[in-house]
mmCIF file of C-alpha atoms in Angstrom:
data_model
loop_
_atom_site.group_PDB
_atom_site.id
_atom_site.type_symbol
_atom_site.label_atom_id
_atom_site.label_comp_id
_atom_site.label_asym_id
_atom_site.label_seq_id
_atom_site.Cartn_x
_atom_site.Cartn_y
_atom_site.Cartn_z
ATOM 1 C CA UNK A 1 -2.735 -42.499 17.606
ATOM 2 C CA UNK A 2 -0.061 -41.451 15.066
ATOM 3 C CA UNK A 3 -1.613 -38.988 13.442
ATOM 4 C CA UNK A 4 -2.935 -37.305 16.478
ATOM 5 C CA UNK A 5 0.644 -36.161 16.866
ATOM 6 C CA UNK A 6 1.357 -34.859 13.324
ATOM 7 C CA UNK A 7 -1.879 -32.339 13.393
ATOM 8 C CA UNK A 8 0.285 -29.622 15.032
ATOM 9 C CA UNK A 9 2.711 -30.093 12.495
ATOM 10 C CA UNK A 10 0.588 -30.373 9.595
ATOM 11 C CA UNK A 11 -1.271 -27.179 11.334
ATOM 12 C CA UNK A 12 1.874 -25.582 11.369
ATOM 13 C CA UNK A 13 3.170 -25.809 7.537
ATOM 14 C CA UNK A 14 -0.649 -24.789 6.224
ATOM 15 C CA UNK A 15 0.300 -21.499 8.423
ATOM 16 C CA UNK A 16 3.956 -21.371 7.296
ATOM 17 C CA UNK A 17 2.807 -21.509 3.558
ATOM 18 C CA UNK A 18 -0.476 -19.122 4.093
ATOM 19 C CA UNK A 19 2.202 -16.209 5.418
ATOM 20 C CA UNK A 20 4.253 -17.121 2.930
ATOM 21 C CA UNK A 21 1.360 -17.267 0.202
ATOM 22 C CA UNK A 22 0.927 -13.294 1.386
ATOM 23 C CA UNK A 23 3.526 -12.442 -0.780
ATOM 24 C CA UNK A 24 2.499 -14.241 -4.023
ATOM 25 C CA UNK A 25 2.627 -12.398 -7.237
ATOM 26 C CA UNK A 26 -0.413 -14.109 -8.613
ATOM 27 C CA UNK A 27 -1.927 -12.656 -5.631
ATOM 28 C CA UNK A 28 -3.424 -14.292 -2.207
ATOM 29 C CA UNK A 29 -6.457 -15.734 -3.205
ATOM 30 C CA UNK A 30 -5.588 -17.701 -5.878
ATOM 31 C CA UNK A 31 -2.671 -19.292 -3.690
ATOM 32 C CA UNK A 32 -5.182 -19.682 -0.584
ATOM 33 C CA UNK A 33 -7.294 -21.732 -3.122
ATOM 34 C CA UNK A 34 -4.536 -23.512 -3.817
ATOM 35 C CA UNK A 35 -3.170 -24.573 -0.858
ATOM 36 C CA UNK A 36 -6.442 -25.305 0.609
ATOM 37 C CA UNK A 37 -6.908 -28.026 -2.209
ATOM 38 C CA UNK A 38 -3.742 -29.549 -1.938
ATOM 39 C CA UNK A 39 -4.527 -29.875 1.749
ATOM 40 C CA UNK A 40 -7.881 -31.026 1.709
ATOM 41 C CA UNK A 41 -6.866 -33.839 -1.035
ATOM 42 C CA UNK A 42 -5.101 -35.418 1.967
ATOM 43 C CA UNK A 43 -7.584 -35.140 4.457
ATOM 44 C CA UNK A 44 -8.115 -38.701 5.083
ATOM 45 C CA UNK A 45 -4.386 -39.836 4.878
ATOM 46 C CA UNK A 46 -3.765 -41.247 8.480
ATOM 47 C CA UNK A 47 -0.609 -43.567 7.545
ATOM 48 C CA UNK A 48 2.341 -42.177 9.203
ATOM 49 C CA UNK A 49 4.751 -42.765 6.518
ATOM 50 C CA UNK A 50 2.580 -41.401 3.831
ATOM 51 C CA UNK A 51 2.179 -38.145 6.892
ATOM 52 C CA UNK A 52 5.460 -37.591 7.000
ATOM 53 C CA UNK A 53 6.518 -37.691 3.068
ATOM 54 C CA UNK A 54 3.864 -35.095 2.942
ATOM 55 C CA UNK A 55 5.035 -32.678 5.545
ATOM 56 C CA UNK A 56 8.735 -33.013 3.509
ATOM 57 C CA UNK A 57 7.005 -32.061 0.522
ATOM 58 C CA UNK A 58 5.296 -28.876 1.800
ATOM 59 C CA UNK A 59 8.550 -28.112 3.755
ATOM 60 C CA UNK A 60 10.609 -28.539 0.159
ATOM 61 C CA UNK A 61 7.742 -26.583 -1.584
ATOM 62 C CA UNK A 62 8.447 -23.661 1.542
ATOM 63 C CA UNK A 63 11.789 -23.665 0.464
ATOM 64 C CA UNK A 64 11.257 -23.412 -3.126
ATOM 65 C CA UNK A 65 8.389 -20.268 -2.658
ATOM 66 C CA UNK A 66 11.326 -18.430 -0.757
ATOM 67 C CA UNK A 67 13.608 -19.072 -3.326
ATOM 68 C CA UNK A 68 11.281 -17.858 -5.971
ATOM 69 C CA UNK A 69 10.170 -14.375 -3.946
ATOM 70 C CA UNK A 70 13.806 -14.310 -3.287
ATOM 71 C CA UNK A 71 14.763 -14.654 -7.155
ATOM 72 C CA UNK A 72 12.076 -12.538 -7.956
ATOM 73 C CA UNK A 73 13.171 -9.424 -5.650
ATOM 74 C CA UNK A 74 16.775 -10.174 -7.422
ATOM 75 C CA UNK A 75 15.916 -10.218 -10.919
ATOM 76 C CA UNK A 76 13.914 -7.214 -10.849
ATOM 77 C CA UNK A 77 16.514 -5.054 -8.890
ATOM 78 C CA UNK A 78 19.111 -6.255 -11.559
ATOM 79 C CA UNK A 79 16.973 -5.208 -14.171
ATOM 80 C CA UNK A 80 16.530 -1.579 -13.251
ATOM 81 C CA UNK A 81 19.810 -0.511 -11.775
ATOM 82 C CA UNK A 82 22.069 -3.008 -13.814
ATOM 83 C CA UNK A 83 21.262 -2.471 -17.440
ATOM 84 C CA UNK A 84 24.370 -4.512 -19.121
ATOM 85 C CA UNK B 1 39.290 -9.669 20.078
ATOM 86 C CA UNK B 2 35.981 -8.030 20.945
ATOM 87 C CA UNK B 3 33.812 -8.528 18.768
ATOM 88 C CA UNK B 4 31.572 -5.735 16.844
ATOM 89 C CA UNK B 5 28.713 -3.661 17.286
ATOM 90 C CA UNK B 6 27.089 -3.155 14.171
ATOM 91 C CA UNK B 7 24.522 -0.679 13.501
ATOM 92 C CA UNK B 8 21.996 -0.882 10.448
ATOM 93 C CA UNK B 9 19.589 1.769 8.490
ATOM 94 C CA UNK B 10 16.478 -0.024 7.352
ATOM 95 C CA UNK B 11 14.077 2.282 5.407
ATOM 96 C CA UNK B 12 10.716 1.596 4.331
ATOM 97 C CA UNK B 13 9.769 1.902 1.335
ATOM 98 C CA UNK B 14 6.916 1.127 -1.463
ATOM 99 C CA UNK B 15 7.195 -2.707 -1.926
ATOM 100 C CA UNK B 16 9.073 -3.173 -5.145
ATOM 101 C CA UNK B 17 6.792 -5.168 -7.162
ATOM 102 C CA UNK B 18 4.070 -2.646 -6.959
ATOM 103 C CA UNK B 19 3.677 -0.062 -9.952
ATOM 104 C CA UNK B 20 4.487 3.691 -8.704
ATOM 105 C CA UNK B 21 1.655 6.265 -9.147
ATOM 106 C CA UNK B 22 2.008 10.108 -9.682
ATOM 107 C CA UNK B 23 -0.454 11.829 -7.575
ATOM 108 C CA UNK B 24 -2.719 14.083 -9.378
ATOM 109 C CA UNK B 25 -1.203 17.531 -7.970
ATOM 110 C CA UNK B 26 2.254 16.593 -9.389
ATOM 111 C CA UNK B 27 4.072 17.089 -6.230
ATOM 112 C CA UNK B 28 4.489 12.835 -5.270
ATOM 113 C CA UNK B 29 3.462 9.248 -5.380
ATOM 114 C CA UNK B 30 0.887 7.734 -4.372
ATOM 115 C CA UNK B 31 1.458 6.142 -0.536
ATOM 116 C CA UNK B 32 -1.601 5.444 0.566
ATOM 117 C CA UNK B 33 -3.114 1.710 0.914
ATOM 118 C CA UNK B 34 0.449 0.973 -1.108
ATOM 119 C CA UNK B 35 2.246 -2.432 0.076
ATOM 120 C CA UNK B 36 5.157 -1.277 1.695
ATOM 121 C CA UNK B 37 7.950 -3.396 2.820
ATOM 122 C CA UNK B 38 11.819 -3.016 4.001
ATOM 123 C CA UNK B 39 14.328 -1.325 1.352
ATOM 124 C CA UNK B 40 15.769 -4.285 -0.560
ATOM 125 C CA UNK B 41 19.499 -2.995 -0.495
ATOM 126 C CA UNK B 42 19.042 -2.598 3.698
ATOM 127 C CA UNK B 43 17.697 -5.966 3.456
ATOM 128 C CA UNK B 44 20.841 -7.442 1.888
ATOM 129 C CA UNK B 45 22.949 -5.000 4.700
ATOM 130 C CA UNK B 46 21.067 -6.634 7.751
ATOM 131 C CA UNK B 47 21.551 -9.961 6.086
ATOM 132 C CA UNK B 48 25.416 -9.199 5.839
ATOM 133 C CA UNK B 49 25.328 -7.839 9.833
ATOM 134 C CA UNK B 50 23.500 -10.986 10.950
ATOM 135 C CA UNK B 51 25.641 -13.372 9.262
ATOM 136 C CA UNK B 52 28.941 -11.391 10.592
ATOM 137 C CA UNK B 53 26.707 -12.368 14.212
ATOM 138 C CA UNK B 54 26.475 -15.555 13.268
ATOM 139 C CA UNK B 55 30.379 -15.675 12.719
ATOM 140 C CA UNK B 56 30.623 -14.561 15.805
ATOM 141 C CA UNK B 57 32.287 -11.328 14.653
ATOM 142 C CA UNK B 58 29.592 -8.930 15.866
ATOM 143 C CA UNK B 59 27.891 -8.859 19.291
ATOM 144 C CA UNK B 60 25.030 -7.079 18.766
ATOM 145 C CA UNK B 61 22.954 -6.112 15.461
ATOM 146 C CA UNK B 62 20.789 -2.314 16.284
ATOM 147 C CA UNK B 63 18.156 -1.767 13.011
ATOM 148 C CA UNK B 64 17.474 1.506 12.574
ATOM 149 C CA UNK B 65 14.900 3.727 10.883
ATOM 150 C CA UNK B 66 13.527 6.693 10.932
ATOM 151 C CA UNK B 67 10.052 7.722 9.672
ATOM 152 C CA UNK B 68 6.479 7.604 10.434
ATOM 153 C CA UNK B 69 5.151 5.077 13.009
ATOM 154 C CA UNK B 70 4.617 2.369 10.008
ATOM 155 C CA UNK B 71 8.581 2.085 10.086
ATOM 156 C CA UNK B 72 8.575 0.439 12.975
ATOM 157 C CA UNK B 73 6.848 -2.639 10.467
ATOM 158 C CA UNK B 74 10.372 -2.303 8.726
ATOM 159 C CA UNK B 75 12.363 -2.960 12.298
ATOM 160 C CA UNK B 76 10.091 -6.064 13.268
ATOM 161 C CA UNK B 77 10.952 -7.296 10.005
ATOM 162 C CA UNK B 78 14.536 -6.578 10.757
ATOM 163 C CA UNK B 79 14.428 -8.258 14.111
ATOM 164 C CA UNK B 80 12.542 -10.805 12.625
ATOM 165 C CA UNK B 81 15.035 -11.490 10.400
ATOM 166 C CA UNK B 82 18.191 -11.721 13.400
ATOM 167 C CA UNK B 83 18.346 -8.307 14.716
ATOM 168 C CA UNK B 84 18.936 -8.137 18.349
ATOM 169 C CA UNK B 85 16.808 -4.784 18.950
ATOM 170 C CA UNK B 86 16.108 -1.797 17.402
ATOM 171 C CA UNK B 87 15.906 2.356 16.978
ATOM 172 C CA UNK B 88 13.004 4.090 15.619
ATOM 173 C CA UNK B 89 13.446 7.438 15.380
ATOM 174 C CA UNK B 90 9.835 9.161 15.077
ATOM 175 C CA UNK B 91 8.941 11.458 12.112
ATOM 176 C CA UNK B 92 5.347 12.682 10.877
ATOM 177 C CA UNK B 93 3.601 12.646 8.060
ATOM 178 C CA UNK B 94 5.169 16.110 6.443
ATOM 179 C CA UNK B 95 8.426 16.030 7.497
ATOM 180 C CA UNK B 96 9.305 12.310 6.866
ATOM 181 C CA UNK B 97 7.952 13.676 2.979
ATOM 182 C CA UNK B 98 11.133 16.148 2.807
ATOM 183 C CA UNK B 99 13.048 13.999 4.648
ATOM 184 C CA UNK B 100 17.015 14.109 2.851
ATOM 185 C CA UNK B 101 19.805 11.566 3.491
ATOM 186 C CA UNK B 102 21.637 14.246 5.204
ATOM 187 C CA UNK B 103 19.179 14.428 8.252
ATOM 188 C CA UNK B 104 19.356 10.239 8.297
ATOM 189 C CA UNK B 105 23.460 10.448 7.940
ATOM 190 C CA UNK B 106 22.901 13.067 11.043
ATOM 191 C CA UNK B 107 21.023 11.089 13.272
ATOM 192 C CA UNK B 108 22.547 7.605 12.220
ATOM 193 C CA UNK B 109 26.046 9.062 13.179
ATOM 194 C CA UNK B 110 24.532 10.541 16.582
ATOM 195 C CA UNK B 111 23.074 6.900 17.001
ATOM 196 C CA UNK B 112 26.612 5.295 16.389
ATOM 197 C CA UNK B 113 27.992 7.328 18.902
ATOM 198 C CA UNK B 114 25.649 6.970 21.627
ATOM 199 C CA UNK B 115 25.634 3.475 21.100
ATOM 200 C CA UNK B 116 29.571 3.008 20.698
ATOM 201 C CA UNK B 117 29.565 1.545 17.277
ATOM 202 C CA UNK B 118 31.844 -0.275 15.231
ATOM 203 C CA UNK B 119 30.431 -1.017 11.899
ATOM 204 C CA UNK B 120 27.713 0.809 10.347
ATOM 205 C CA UNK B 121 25.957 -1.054 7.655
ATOM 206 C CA UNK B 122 23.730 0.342 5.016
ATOM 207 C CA UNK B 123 22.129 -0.293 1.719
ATOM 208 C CA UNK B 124 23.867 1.520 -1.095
ATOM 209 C CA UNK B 125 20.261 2.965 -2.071
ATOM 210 C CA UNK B 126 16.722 3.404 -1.434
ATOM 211 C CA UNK B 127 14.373 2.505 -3.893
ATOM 212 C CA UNK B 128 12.394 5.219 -3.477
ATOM 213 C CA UNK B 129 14.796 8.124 -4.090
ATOM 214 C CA UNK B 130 17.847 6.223 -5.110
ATOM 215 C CA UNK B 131 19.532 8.782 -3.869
ATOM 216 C CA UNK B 132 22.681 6.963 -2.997
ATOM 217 C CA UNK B 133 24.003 9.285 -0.041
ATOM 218 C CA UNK B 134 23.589 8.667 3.191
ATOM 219 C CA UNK B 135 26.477 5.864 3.986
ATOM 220 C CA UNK B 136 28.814 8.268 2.125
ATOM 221 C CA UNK B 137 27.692 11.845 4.206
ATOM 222 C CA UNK B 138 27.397 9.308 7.611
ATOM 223 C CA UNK B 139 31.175 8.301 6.854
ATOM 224 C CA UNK B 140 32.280 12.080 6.244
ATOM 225 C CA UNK B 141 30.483 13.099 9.361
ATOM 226 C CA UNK B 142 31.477 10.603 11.609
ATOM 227 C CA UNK B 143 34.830 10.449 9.696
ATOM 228 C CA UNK B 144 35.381 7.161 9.354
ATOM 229 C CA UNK B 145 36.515 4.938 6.369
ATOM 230 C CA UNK B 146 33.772 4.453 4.299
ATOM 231 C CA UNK B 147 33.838 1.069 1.815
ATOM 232 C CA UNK B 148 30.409 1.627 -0.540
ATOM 233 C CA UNK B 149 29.109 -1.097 -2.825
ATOM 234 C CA UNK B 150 30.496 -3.628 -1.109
ATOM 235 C CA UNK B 151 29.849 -7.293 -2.623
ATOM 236 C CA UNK B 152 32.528 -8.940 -0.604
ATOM 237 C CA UNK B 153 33.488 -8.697 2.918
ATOM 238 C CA UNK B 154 35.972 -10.306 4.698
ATOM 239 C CA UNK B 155 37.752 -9.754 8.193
ATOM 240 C CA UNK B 156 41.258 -9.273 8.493
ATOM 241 C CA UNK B 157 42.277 -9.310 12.198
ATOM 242 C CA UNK B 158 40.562 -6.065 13.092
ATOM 243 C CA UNK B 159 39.688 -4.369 9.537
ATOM 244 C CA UNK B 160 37.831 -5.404 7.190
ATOM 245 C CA UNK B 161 38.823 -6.407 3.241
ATOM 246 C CA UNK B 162 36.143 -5.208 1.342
ATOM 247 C CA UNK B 163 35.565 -5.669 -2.025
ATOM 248 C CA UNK B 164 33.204 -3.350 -4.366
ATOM 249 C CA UNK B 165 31.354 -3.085 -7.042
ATOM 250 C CA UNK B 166 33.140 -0.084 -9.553
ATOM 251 C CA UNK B 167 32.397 0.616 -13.283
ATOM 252 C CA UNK B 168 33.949 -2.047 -15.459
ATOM 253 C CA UNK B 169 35.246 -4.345 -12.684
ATOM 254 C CA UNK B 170 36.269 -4.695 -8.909
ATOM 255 C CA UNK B 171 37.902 -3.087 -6.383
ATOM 256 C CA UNK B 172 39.311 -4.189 -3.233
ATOM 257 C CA UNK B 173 40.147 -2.299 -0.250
ATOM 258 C CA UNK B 174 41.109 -2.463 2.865
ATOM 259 C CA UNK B 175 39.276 -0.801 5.527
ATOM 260 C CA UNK B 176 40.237 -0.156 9.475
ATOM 261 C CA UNK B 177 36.938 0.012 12.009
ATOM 262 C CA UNK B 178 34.911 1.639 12.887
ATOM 263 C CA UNK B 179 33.927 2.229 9.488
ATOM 264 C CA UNK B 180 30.345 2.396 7.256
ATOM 265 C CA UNK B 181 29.660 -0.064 4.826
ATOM 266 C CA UNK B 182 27.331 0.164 2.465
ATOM 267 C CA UNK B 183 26.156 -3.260 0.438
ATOM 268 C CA UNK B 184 25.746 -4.116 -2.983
ATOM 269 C CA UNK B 185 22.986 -6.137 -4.693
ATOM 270 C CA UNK B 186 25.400 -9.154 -4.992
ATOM 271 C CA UNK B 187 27.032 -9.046 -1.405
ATOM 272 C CA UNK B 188 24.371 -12.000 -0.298
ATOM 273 C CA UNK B 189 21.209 -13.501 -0.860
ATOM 274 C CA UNK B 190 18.953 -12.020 2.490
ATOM 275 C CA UNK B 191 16.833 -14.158 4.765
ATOM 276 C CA UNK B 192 12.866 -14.817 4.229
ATOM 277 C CA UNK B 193 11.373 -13.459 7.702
ATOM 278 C CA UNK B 194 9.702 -16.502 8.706
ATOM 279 C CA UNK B 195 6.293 -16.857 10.726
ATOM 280 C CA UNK B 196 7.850 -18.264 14.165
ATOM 281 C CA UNK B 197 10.589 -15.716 13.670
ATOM 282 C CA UNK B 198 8.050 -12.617 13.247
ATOM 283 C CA UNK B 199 6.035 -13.419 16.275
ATOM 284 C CA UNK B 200 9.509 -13.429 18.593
ATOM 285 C CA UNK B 201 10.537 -10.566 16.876
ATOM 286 C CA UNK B 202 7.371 -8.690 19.020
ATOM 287 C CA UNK B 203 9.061 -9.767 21.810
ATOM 288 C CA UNK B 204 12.448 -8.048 21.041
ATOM 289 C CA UNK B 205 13.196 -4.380 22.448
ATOM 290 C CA UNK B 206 12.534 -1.499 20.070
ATOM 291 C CA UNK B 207 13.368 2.214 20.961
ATOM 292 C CA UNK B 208 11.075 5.303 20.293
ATOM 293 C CA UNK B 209 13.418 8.342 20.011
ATOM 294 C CA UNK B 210 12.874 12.083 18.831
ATOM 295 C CA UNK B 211 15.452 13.856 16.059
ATOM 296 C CA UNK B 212 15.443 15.980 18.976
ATOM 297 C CA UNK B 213 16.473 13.310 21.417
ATOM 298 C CA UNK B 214 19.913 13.217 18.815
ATOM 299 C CA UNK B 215 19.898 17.297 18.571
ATOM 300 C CA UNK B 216 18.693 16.688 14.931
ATOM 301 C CA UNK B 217 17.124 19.270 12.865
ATOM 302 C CA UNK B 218 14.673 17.776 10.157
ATOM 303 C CA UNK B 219 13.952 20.938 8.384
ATOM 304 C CA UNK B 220 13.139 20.639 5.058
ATOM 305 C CA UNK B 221 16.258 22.659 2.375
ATOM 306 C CA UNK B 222 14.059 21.734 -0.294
ATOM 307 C CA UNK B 223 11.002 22.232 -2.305
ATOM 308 C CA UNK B 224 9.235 19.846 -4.494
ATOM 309 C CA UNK B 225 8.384 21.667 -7.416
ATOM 310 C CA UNK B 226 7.019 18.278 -10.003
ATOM 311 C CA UNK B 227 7.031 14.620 -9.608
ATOM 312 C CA UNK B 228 6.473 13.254 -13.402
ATOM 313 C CA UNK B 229 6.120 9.745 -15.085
ATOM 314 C CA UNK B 230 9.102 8.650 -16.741
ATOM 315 C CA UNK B 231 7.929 8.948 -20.581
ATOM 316 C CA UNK B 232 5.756 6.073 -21.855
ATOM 317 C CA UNK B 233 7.521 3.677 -24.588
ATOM 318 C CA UNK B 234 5.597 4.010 -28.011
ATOM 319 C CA UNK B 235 3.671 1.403 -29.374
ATOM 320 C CA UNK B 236 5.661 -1.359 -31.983
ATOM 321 C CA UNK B 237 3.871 -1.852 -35.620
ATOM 322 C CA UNK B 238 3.517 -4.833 -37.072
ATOM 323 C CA UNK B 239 4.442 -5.156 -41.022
ATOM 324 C CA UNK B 240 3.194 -7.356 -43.358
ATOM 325 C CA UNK B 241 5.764 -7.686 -46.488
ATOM 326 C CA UNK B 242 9.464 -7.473 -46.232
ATOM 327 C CA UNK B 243 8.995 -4.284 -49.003
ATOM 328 C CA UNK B 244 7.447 -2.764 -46.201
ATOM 329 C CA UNK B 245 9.928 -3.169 -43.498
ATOM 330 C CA UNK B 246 12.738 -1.423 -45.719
ATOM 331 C CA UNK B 247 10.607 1.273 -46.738
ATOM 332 C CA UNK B 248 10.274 1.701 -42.674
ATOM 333 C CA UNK B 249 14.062 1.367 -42.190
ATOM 334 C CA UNK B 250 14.782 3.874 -44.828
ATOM 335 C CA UNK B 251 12.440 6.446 -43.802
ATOM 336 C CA UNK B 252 13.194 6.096 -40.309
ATOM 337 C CA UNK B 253 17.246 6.410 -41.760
ATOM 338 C CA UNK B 254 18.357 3.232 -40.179
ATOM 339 C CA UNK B 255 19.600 1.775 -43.499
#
């Protein structure tokens, strides 16, 4: 079955985005609650198609966390040693 | 052309999005149960060694840090992030309070030595005590070029055009090896340490050294006589007429 073989992947990104959710300004419990809806909204989604645009979408939102901790970090350093 | 050994200082330090806290006696912040995480300028220098890796300019990336035991959190993260191994040199609890860029410039040149070191890449700062030292007293020790606040780097068959950040503008200059660098805040955009990549960083060698292994003194030439806040701003006031506002501007002589 098809989506016998996405599980470890799916398994994978809900680990990838609860490290990354560590870091979260609004702190980790509101993004675990989060990312535990958004997950268990899908639950019963077994079409592989529908699997796999999923699995994009958490990898892009990955991406886009990083970028924001990233931007974050950035900004803030700016602010205090680059005052112009 | 052989390519480079590059050696980089990682310190730990309180996470940056966390609010400092005087301790009551006066004499430091508040550490304990505080996030801690790698020094963001030492981030953006192992970023800079790992991509000169990945350009296959360098042969090796060595983190280093030196501290308490917790430091050695700081060179996973490094290794996590592309560093082939790493150097923890062990310091307790009181000492690693008092301890000065000038004992870290000590033992980092001792490590680049030992290790037969080309490039030696810091952050331009800590955080912490922003003291902006130790890839300047490293360079005099060792006496190699040093090229501080670097935001550019580029090779030039065998040394290194650097360009760096100065008041008002930029500077470039040209620097032979071995050499330390010390990086800017706009030299790159680092690496997020990702899951996969912290659990083979476990795997990778890390080094527990003495200062006395190096012949390194940590003695304290200081005393910490007051740690204060930095002065709170004052309160805004909100007017209600325009008549007001001008009476406020006069009085306060701003008009």
């Amino acid at each position: 079955m098809a989506s016998q073989n996405m599980r470890p992947k799916v398994i994978q990104l809900y680990k990838t985005l609860l490290h990354l959710g560590k870091d979260y300004p609004k702190g980790y419990d509101y993004f675990r609650t989060k990312l535990k809806a958004a997950f268990v909204k899908h639950k019963d989604v077994t079409d592989q198609k529908e699997l796999e645009m999923l699995l994009a979408r958490g990898n892009y939102v990955v991406k886009e966390i990083e970028a924001l901790y990233m931007l974050k970090k950035y900004r803030t350093l700016k602010k205090r040693y680059y005052p112009d | 052309m052989s390519a480079y050994r590059v050696l980089v200082g990682c310190k730990r330090v309180i996470d940056y999005a966390v609010k400092i806290r005087v301790k009551p006696d006066k004499l430091g912040v508040v550490t304990d149960g505080v996030k801690h995480s790698m020094n963001p300028f030492d981030e953006i220098a192992i970023e800079e060694a790992i991509r000169l890796k990945e350009k296959k300019l360098a042969s090796e990336v060595v983190a280093f840090s030196c501290g308490p035991t917790a430091s050695q959190e700081t060179l996973r993260t490094a290794m996590a992030m592309g560093a082939d191994r790493a150097i923890h040199v062990e310091i307790d609890g009181k000492e690693a309070e008092t301890l000065q860029p000038i004992h870290v410039a000590k033992l980092l040149s001792k490590v680049a030595q030992e290790e037969k070191i080309d490039i030696i890449m810091l952050g331009k700062q800590a955080i912490d005590d922003d003291c902006n030292q130790t890839a300047q007293m490293t360079a005099s020790l060792l006496n190699w070029p040093q090229a501080t606040f670097a935001s550019k780097i580029e090779n030039d068959n065998g040394s290194f055009k650097v360009t760096r950040e100065i008041d008002g503008g930029l500077e470039t200059i040209k620097v032979k090896l071995p050499a330390v660098i010390s990086a800017d805040l706009r030299l790159n955009e680092p690496r997020y340490a990702t899951l996969p990549n912290i659990m083979k960083a476990k795997k990778k060698p890390l080094a527990k050294k003495k200062p006395s292994d190096y012949g390194v003194e940590v003695k304290a030439h200081q005393q910490v006589l007051k740690v204060e806040d930095p002065p709170v701003r004052q309160a805004g006031q909100k007017l209600e007429t325009v008549e007001d506002l001008v009476v406020k501007l006069k009085d306060g002589g701003f008009v």
